[in-house]
GROMACS .gro file of C-alpha atoms in nm:
model
  385
    1MET     CA    1   4.092   2.384   7.867
    2LYS     CA    2   4.409   2.182   7.813
    3PRO     CA    3   4.524   2.041   8.150
    4GLY     CA    4   4.850   2.172   8.289
    5LEU     CA    5   4.829   2.521   8.143
    6VAL     CA    6   4.942   2.801   8.373
    7ARG     CA    7   4.701   3.094   8.371
    8ILE     CA    8   4.707   3.450   8.500
    9LEU     CA    9   4.454   3.721   8.429
   10ASP     CA   10   4.327   4.073   8.475
   11GLY     CA   11   3.966   4.078   8.354
   12ASN     CA   12   3.960   3.979   7.988
   13ILE     CA   13   4.336   4.029   7.955
   14PHE     CA   14   4.502   3.696   8.027
   15VAL     CA   15   4.796   3.465   7.953
   16LEU     CA   16   4.788   3.086   7.923
   17SER     CA   17   5.123   2.909   7.894
   18GLN     CA   18   5.315   2.588   7.953
   19ASP     CA   19   5.476   2.521   8.290
   20SER     CA   20   5.804   2.663   8.155
   21GLY     CA   21   5.631   2.991   8.074
   22ASP     CA   22   5.659   2.934   7.699
   23ILE     CA   23   5.363   2.990   7.470
   24GLU     CA   24   5.345   2.750   7.177
   25THR     CA   25   5.012   2.683   7.015
   26ALA     CA   26   4.873   2.369   6.860
   27GLN     CA   27   4.530   2.295   6.716
   28GLY     CA   28   4.266   2.364   6.979
   29ASP     CA   29   4.528   2.482   7.230
   30PRO     CA   30   4.421   2.807   7.399
   31SER     CA   31   4.779   2.906   7.490
   32GLY     CA   32   4.856   3.271   7.429
   33PHE     CA   33   4.829   3.629   7.547
   34PHE     CA   34   4.473   3.748   7.492
   35THR     CA   35   4.303   4.084   7.514
   36LEU     CA   36   3.953   4.185   7.402
   37ASP     CA   37   3.878   3.837   7.262
   38THR     CA   38   4.187   3.834   7.037
   39ARG     CA   39   4.507   3.632   7.073
   40CYS     CA   40   4.785   3.893   7.070
   41LEU     CA   41   5.070   3.643   7.121
   42SER     CA   42   5.068   3.288   6.985
   43LEU     CA   43   5.443   3.232   7.029
   44TRP     CA   44   5.659   3.336   7.326
   45ARG     CA   45   5.960   3.108   7.359
   46LEU     CA   46   6.271   3.158   7.570
   47SER     CA   47   6.608   2.990   7.514
   48VAL     CA   48   6.954   3.023   7.669
   49ASN     CA   49   7.250   2.952   7.441
   50GLY     CA   50   7.011   2.779   7.204
   51GLU     CA   51   6.872   2.545   7.470
   52ARG     CA   52   6.509   2.531   7.578
   53LEU     CA   53   6.425   2.571   7.945
   54HIS     CA   54   6.261   2.320   8.175
   55SER     CA   55   6.061   2.386   8.487
   56LEU     CA   56   6.185   2.316   8.838
   57ALA     CA   57   5.894   2.482   9.017
   58LEU     CA   58   5.642   2.760   8.986
   59ASP     CA   59   5.476   3.000   9.226
   60ASP     CA   60   5.126   3.111   9.123
   61SER     CA   61   5.000   3.243   9.456
   62GLN     CA   62   4.822   3.541   9.294
   63TYR     CA   63   4.578   3.524   9.005
   64PHE     CA   64   4.759   3.807   8.823
   65GLU     CA   65   5.121   3.693   8.861
   66VAL     CA   66   5.334   3.380   8.846
   67ARG     CA   67   5.702   3.293   8.882
   68PHE     CA   68   5.871   3.014   8.685
   69PHE     CA   69   6.197   2.863   8.816
   70LEU     CA   70   6.385   2.713   8.521
   71VAL     CA   71   6.709   2.554   8.402
   72PRO     CA   72   6.844   2.519   8.048
   73GLY     CA   73   6.876   2.178   7.889
   74ALA     CA   74   6.731   1.846   8.002
   75PRO     CA   75   6.543   1.832   8.334
   76THR     CA   76   6.814   1.608   8.485
   77HIS     CA   77   7.070   1.890   8.460
   78TYR     CA   78   6.930   2.084   8.753
   79VAL     CA   79   7.143   1.897   9.010
   80ASP     CA   80   7.462   2.072   8.897
   81ALA     CA   81   7.321   2.352   8.684
   82LYS     CA   82   7.568   2.613   8.566
   83ALA     CA   83   7.285   2.857   8.503
   84SER     CA   84   6.923   2.907   8.597
   85VAL     CA   85   6.644   3.148   8.508
   86ILE     CA   86   6.349   3.301   8.692
   87ARG     CA   87   6.061   3.434   8.484
   88GLU     CA   88   5.838   3.668   8.686
   89ARG     CA   89   5.522   3.730   8.487
   90THR     CA   90   5.243   3.976   8.563
   91VAL     CA   91   4.921   4.063   8.386
   92ALA     CA   92   4.794   4.404   8.495
   93GLY     CA   93   4.637   4.582   8.202
   94SER     CA   94   4.921   4.447   7.989
   95PHE     CA   95   5.170   4.158   7.998
   96GLU     CA   96   5.504   4.211   8.175
   97GLU     CA   97   5.783   3.958   8.222
   98ARG     CA   98   6.096   4.007   8.429
   99LEU     CA   99   6.378   3.770   8.329
  100THR     CA  100   6.663   3.704   8.572
  101VAL     CA  101   6.954   3.486   8.458
  102PHE     CA  102   7.190   3.344   8.723
  103ASN     CA  103   7.547   3.230   8.661
  104HIS     CA  104   7.625   2.959   8.917
  105SER     CA  105   7.980   2.891   8.795
  106ASN     CA  106   8.306   3.025   8.933
  107GLU     CA  107   8.396   3.193   8.603
  108PRO     CA  108   8.254   3.482   8.402
  109THR     CA  109   8.018   3.337   8.144
  110THR     CA  110   7.875   3.463   7.817
  111PHE     CA  111   7.510   3.391   7.743
  112THR     CA  112   7.288   3.440   7.441
  113ILE     CA  113   6.931   3.493   7.556
  114ARG     CA  114   6.666   3.464   7.286
  115VAL     CA  115   6.296   3.545   7.313
  116GLU     CA  116   6.097   3.442   7.006
  117ALA     CA  117   5.763   3.614   6.954
  118ASP     CA  118   5.480   3.594   6.703
  119SER     CA  119   5.104   3.636   6.683
  120ASP     CA  120   4.827   3.492   6.468
  121PHE     CA  121   4.572   3.747   6.601
  122LEU     CA  122   4.300   3.484   6.592
  123PRO     CA  123   3.960   3.561   6.743
  124LEU     CA  124   3.904   3.366   7.063
  125TRP     CA  125   3.621   3.170   6.901
  126ALA     CA  126   3.854   3.062   6.617
  127VAL     CA  127   4.110   2.943   6.873
  128ALA     CA  128   3.838   2.734   7.038
  129GLU     CA  129   3.751   2.585   6.697
  130GLY     CA  130   4.109   2.473   6.637
  131GLY     CA  131   4.229   2.775   6.442
  132ARG     CA  132   4.010   2.707   6.139
  133TYR     CA  133   3.943   3.063   6.028
  134LYS     CA  134   4.001   3.228   5.692
  135ARG     CA  135   4.176   3.559   5.748
  136LEU     CA  136   4.058   3.849   5.535
  137GLY     CA  137   4.306   4.103   5.669
  138ARG     CA  138   4.684   4.121   5.670
  139ILE     CA  139   4.940   4.048   5.940
  140TYR     CA  140   5.247   4.270   5.958
  141LYS     CA  141   5.570   4.287   6.157
  142ARG     CA  142   5.799   4.582   6.202
  143VAL     CA  143   6.085   4.697   6.422
  144ALA     CA  144   6.079   5.061   6.531
  145ASP     CA  145   6.241   5.255   6.817
  146GLY     CA  146   6.381   4.937   6.972
  147CYS     CA  147   6.036   4.775   6.985
  148LEU     CA  148   5.890   4.482   6.795
  149ARG     CA  149   5.543   4.555   6.659
  150LEU     CA  150   5.321   4.267   6.550
  151GLY     CA  151   4.996   4.375   6.394
  152TYR     CA  152   4.679   4.279   6.211
  153GLU     CA  153   4.447   4.504   6.015
  154ARG     CA  154   4.127   4.453   5.821
  155ASP     CA  155   3.955   4.771   5.708
  156THR     CA  156   3.909   4.975   6.027
  157PHE     CA  157   3.969   4.677   6.260
  158ARG     CA  158   4.325   4.693   6.394
  159ARG     CA  159   4.503   4.499   6.665
  160GLU     CA  160   4.869   4.541   6.753
  161THR     CA  161   5.114   4.381   6.994
  162VAL     CA  162   5.403   4.603   7.103
  163ILE     CA  163   5.704   4.437   7.270
  164SER     CA  164   5.965   4.652   7.444
  165THR     CA  165   6.258   4.576   7.674
  166SER     CA  166   6.435   4.755   7.957
  167GLU     CA  167   6.783   4.632   7.852
  168PRO     CA  168   6.956   4.668   7.512
  169ALA     CA  169   6.870   4.389   7.270
  170ARG     CA  170   6.901   4.301   6.904
  171VAL     CA  171   6.543   4.322   6.786
  172ASP     CA  172   6.428   4.156   6.464
  173GLU     CA  173   6.088   4.063   6.325
  174ASP     CA  174   6.097   3.723   6.498
  175GLY     CA  175   6.202   3.828   6.847
  176LEU     CA  176   6.472   3.974   7.070
  177THR     CA  177   6.829   3.860   7.138
  178TYR     CA  178   7.050   3.957   7.432
  179ASP     CA  179   7.427   3.896   7.427
  180ILE     CA  180   7.532   3.923   7.788
  181ARG     CA  181   7.825   3.845   8.014
  182ILE     CA  182   7.766   3.760   8.380
  183GLY     CA  183   8.036   3.746   8.644
  184PRO     CA  184   8.095   3.450   8.878
  185HIS     CA  185   7.781   3.381   9.080
  186GLY     CA  186   7.630   3.696   8.938
  187GLN     CA  187   7.297   3.771   8.778
  188TRP     CA  188   7.144   3.978   8.496
  189THR     CA  189   6.789   4.109   8.466
  190THR     CA  190   6.568   4.259   8.200
  191THR     CA  191   6.198   4.341   8.189
  192LEU     CA  192   5.989   4.273   7.879
  193HIS     CA  193   5.667   4.467   7.837
  194VAL     CA  194   5.399   4.336   7.600
  195ARG     CA  195   5.096   4.553   7.522
  196GLY     CA  196   4.792   4.433   7.330
  197LEU     CA  197   4.633   4.731   7.157
  198ALA     CA  198   4.289   4.776   7.002
  199LEU     CA  199   4.355   5.063   6.764
  200ARG     CA  200   4.118   5.320   6.624
  201PRO     CA  201   4.169   5.454   6.269
  202ASP     CA  202   4.369   5.744   6.417
  203GLY     CA  203   4.614   5.500   6.581
  204GLU     CA  204   4.498   5.547   6.942
  205ASP     CA  205   4.383   5.260   7.159
  206VAL     CA  206   4.004   5.260   7.194
  207ARG     CA  207   4.046   5.232   7.572
  208ASP     CA  208   4.271   5.539   7.609
  209HIS     CA  209   3.973   5.772   7.646
  210LEU     CA  210   3.796   5.563   7.911
  211HIS     CA  211   3.811   5.673   8.272
  212PRO     CA  212   3.959   5.490   8.439
  213ALA     CA  213   4.148   5.310   8.160
  214PRO     CA  214   4.160   4.945   8.278
  215HIS     CA  215   4.437   4.852   8.032
  216ARG     CA  216   4.670   5.100   8.204
  217ARG     CA  217   4.655   4.939   8.547
  218ASN     CA  218   4.975   4.810   8.707
  219LYS     CA  219   5.070   4.544   8.959
  220PRO     CA  220   5.066   4.770   9.270
  221GLN     CA  221   4.715   4.882   9.176
  222LEU     CA  222   4.598   4.521   9.144
  223GLU     CA  223   4.758   4.431   9.477
  224GLN     CA  224   4.591   4.727   9.648
  225ASP     CA  225   4.261   4.649   9.476
  226LEU     CA  226   4.268   4.288   9.599
  227LYS     CA  227   4.364   4.399   9.950
  228GLN     CA  228   4.073   4.642   9.960
  229TRP     CA  229   3.835   4.380   9.816
  230LEU     CA  230   3.925   4.133  10.092
  231ALA     CA  231   3.902   4.401  10.362
  232GLU     CA  232   3.550   4.503  10.258
  233THR     CA  233   3.405   4.151  10.256
  234PRO     CA  234   3.269   3.977  10.569
  235GLN     CA  235   3.541   3.807  10.770
  236LEU     CA  236   3.516   3.441  10.867
  237SER     CA  237   3.677   3.311  11.183
  238CYS     CA  238   3.630   2.957  11.313
  239ASP     CA  239   3.811   2.664  11.472
  240TRP     CA  240   3.845   2.474  11.143
  241THR     CA  241   4.132   2.625  10.943
  242PRO     CA  242   4.044   2.453  10.611
  243LEU     CA  243   3.708   2.633  10.609
  244GLU     CA  244   3.874   2.971  10.665
  245GLN     CA  245   4.121   2.896  10.384
  246THR     CA  246   3.846   2.783  10.148
  247TYR     CA  247   3.642   3.095  10.219
  248ARG     CA  248   3.939   3.325  10.155
  249ARG     CA  249   4.031   3.135   9.838
  250SER     CA  250   3.673   3.173   9.717
  251LEU     CA  251   3.689   3.550   9.773
  252VAL     CA  252   4.012   3.570   9.574
  253ASP     CA  253   3.858   3.362   9.294
  254LEU     CA  254   3.559   3.598   9.284
  255ALA     CA  255   3.800   3.890   9.262
  256ALA     CA  256   3.978   3.721   8.972
  257LEU     CA  257   3.651   3.689   8.780
  258ARG     CA  258   3.589   4.065   8.783
  259PHE     CA  259   3.573   4.220   8.439
  260TYR     CA  260   3.578   4.589   8.343
  261THR     CA  261   3.365   4.646   8.033
  262LEU     CA  262   3.424   4.925   7.784
  263ALA     CA  263   3.075   5.057   7.858
  264LEU     CA  264   3.130   5.072   8.237
  265PRO     CA  265   3.508   5.089   8.293
  266SER     CA  266   3.478   5.183   8.661
  267GLU     CA  267   3.231   4.912   8.772
  268PRO     CA  268   3.355   4.552   8.751
  269MET     CA  269   3.109   4.269   8.695
  270PRO     CA  270   3.184   3.895   8.710
  271ALA     CA  271   3.280   3.723   8.386
  272ALA     CA  272   3.199   3.356   8.328
  273GLY     CA  273   3.557   3.225   8.332
  274LEU     CA  274   3.874   3.141   8.138
  275PRO     CA  275   3.944   3.105   7.861
  276TRP     CA  276   3.636   3.097   7.640
  277ALA     CA  277   3.403   3.310   7.853
  278ALA     CA  278   3.621   3.590   7.987
  279THR     CA  279   3.362   3.846   7.889
  280ALA     CA  280   3.035   4.007   7.992
  281THR     CA  281   2.755   3.752   7.999
  282GLY     CA  282   2.392   3.742   8.102
  283ARG     CA  283   2.319   3.412   8.274
  284ASP     CA  284   2.665   3.346   8.422
  285SER     CA  285   2.720   3.699   8.550
  286ILE     CA  286   2.371   3.709   8.703
  287LEU     CA  287   2.406   3.370   8.875
  288THR     CA  288   2.748   3.460   9.017
  289SER     CA  289   2.615   3.794   9.142
  290LEU     CA  290   2.308   3.625   9.287
  291GLN     CA  291   2.505   3.363   9.480
  292ALA     CA  292   2.754   3.622   9.606
  293LEU     CA  293   2.490   3.872   9.726
  294PRO     CA  294   2.549   3.813  10.099
  295ILE     CA  295   2.923   3.865  10.052
  296VAL     CA  296   2.977   4.120   9.774
  297PRO     CA  297   2.644   4.285   9.687
  298ASP     CA  298   2.810   4.560   9.480
  299GLN     CA  299   2.882   4.307   9.206
  300ALA     CA  300   2.509   4.274   9.152
  301VAL     CA  301   2.478   4.651   9.098
  302ALA     CA  302   2.744   4.650   8.825
  303THR     CA  303   2.586   4.345   8.661
  304LEU     CA  304   2.239   4.497   8.663
  305ARG     CA  305   2.367   4.828   8.531
  306LEU     CA  306   2.556   4.677   8.237
  307LEU     CA  307   2.277   4.438   8.142
  308ALA     CA  308   2.020   4.718   8.162
  309LEU     CA  309   2.241   4.933   7.942
  310ASP     CA  310   2.249   4.664   7.671
  311GLN     CA  311   1.885   4.554   7.704
  312ALA     CA  312   1.724   4.473   7.369
  313ALA     CA  313   1.510   4.744   7.213
  314VAL     CA  314   1.425   4.619   6.861
  315LEU     CA  315   1.348   4.301   6.670
  316ASP     CA  316   1.663   4.153   6.512
  317ASP     CA  317   1.662   3.787   6.411
  318PHE     CA  318   2.039   3.789   6.354
  319ARG     CA  319   2.102   3.854   6.725
  320ASP     CA  320   1.786   3.682   6.855
  321GLU     CA  321   1.692   4.027   6.981
  322GLU     CA  322   1.343   4.116   7.102
  323PRO     CA  323   1.243   4.426   7.302
  324GLY     CA  324   1.307   4.372   7.673
  325LYS     CA  325   1.543   4.073   7.641
  326ILE     CA  326   1.864   4.062   7.842
  327MET     CA  327   2.179   3.976   7.652
  328HIS     CA  328   2.353   3.640   7.657
  329GLU     CA  329   2.705   3.773   7.588
  330PHE     CA  330   2.906   4.058   7.437
  331ARG     CA  331   3.228   4.014   7.235
  332TYR     CA  332   3.496   4.242   7.091
  333SER     CA  333   3.670   4.025   6.831
  334GLU     CA  334   3.711   4.058   6.455
  335LEU     CA  335   3.417   3.820   6.408
  336SER     CA  336   3.199   4.054   6.610
  337ALA     CA  337   3.325   4.371   6.443
  338PHE     CA  338   3.225   4.246   6.096
  339GLU     CA  339   2.903   4.074   6.213
  340GLU     CA  340   3.034   3.730   6.124
  341GLN     CA  341   2.896   3.634   6.463
  342PRO     CA  342   2.591   3.796   6.627
  343ASP     CA  343   2.748   3.884   6.961
  344THR     CA  344   2.758   4.264   6.988
  345PRO     CA  345   2.556   4.167   7.189
  346TYR     CA  346   2.383   3.832   7.138
  347PHE     CA  347   2.044   3.773   7.303
  348GLY     CA  348   1.992   3.400   7.245
  349SER     CA  349   1.931   3.302   7.607
  350ALA     CA  350   1.615   3.146   7.748
  351ASP     CA  351   1.669   3.249   8.109
  352ALA     CA  352   1.884   3.565   8.128
  353THR     CA  353   1.577   3.792   8.109
  354PRO     CA  354   1.382   3.644   8.405
  355LEU     CA  355   1.709   3.606   8.597
  356PHE     CA  356   1.768   3.980   8.558
  357VAL     CA  357   1.439   4.052   8.737
  358ILE     CA  358   1.516   3.793   9.005
  359LEU     CA  359   1.858   3.947   9.072
  360LEU     CA  360   1.706   4.294   9.103
  361ASP     CA  361   1.449   4.165   9.352
  362GLU     CA  362   1.701   3.966   9.556
  363TYR     CA  363   1.942   4.259   9.568
  364GLU     CA  364   1.670   4.475   9.723
  365ARG     CA  365   1.590   4.199   9.974
  366TRP     CA  366   1.952   4.171  10.088
  367SER     CA  367   2.049   4.539  10.075
  368GLY     CA  368   1.723   4.722  10.141
  369ASN     CA  369   1.820   4.959   9.860
  370ALA     CA  370   1.486   5.036   9.697
  371ASP     CA  371   1.638   5.325   9.502
  372LEU     CA  372   1.810   5.080   9.268
  373VAL     CA  373   1.477   4.912   9.196
  374HIS     CA  374   1.331   5.248   9.099
  375GLU     CA  375   1.639   5.322   8.885
  376PHE     CA  376   1.581   5.005   8.683
  377GLU     CA  377   1.202   5.002   8.696
  378ALA     CA  378   1.164   5.065   8.323
  379GLU     CA  379   1.410   4.786   8.235
  380ALA     CA  380   1.241   4.544   8.476
  381ARG     CA  381   0.897   4.618   8.330
  382ALA     CA  382   1.033   4.573   7.977
  383ALA     CA  383   1.179   4.236   8.078
  384LEU     CA  384   0.842   4.123   8.218
  385ARG     CA  385   0.640   4.205   7.906
   0.00000   0.00000   0.00000
């Protein structure tokens, strides 16, 4: 990944941006707002009175939120800045950004706030390959009901990005403009909501009928979820503070890796990591679950359940599939939908299958739960053939 990118995530929904909060892509640059292996925003650029913003500081204390402290103009202008901006960004099922503009002068001031937005809807793999991908569908833009809709469709494959705002704005096909007036030492705030949709032919999101629907989570739910996660794990107390801090940071990082699949929306399993492997995998998910068994054994249950659900049952050379094999990875992109890549799922892994059996055995050793072994007995025997 490009060094210096700021990242926040909720499963396989994530945002990678510059330290100003802007998203501007270049060849091989993974910047963007991604959901289900598709880049739903490739441009997200903020300006104040036509000037770009520069970073003073950022606060990324949580894996699902970040705050950018910014000033317009050159970085040297912050000493006597007449205005400043805070971007508070959250990813919790969707992408939300709260903009607060401060007027530091003694006079009422008029500002033009512009947010430019666009999307190339590239598959994640194509982003990794530098954007070299021949599109066979069409990209569209439309303004409706005060929202900007960016979309891509190819036959029955449809992705759409819907951008809405809490404050009145002039919305066009390239972004949103706010003409505002702020009193002396006053402030103005708006909240932008960006949803990445995976649409069925009837126009509904494919995730709307899941229970629970992970794309409809919000920040308070993520905060409560993390609090509960930390409360349920073993507590470490010692005389060396750095060890306590490292342990807690590791628990938070494990929580950040959790991924809710469409097949099992209520049981999170660990993904491999941002940005290229924020998905269900065989080897990586098993190894993470195996190493975390003494701390969070439930992750192993979700991993075993999902991998058993997708265990190979037929011979298929395209996917390297053989009966009993455990998958290598599962993807949701356009490439996968039209079988331009063999990853729905792909089974080309030399070690995921034996590792599945090892994880099942080790889980029983640590938990004493023999019922789970009996539940997956058929899958384990198939893996050993």
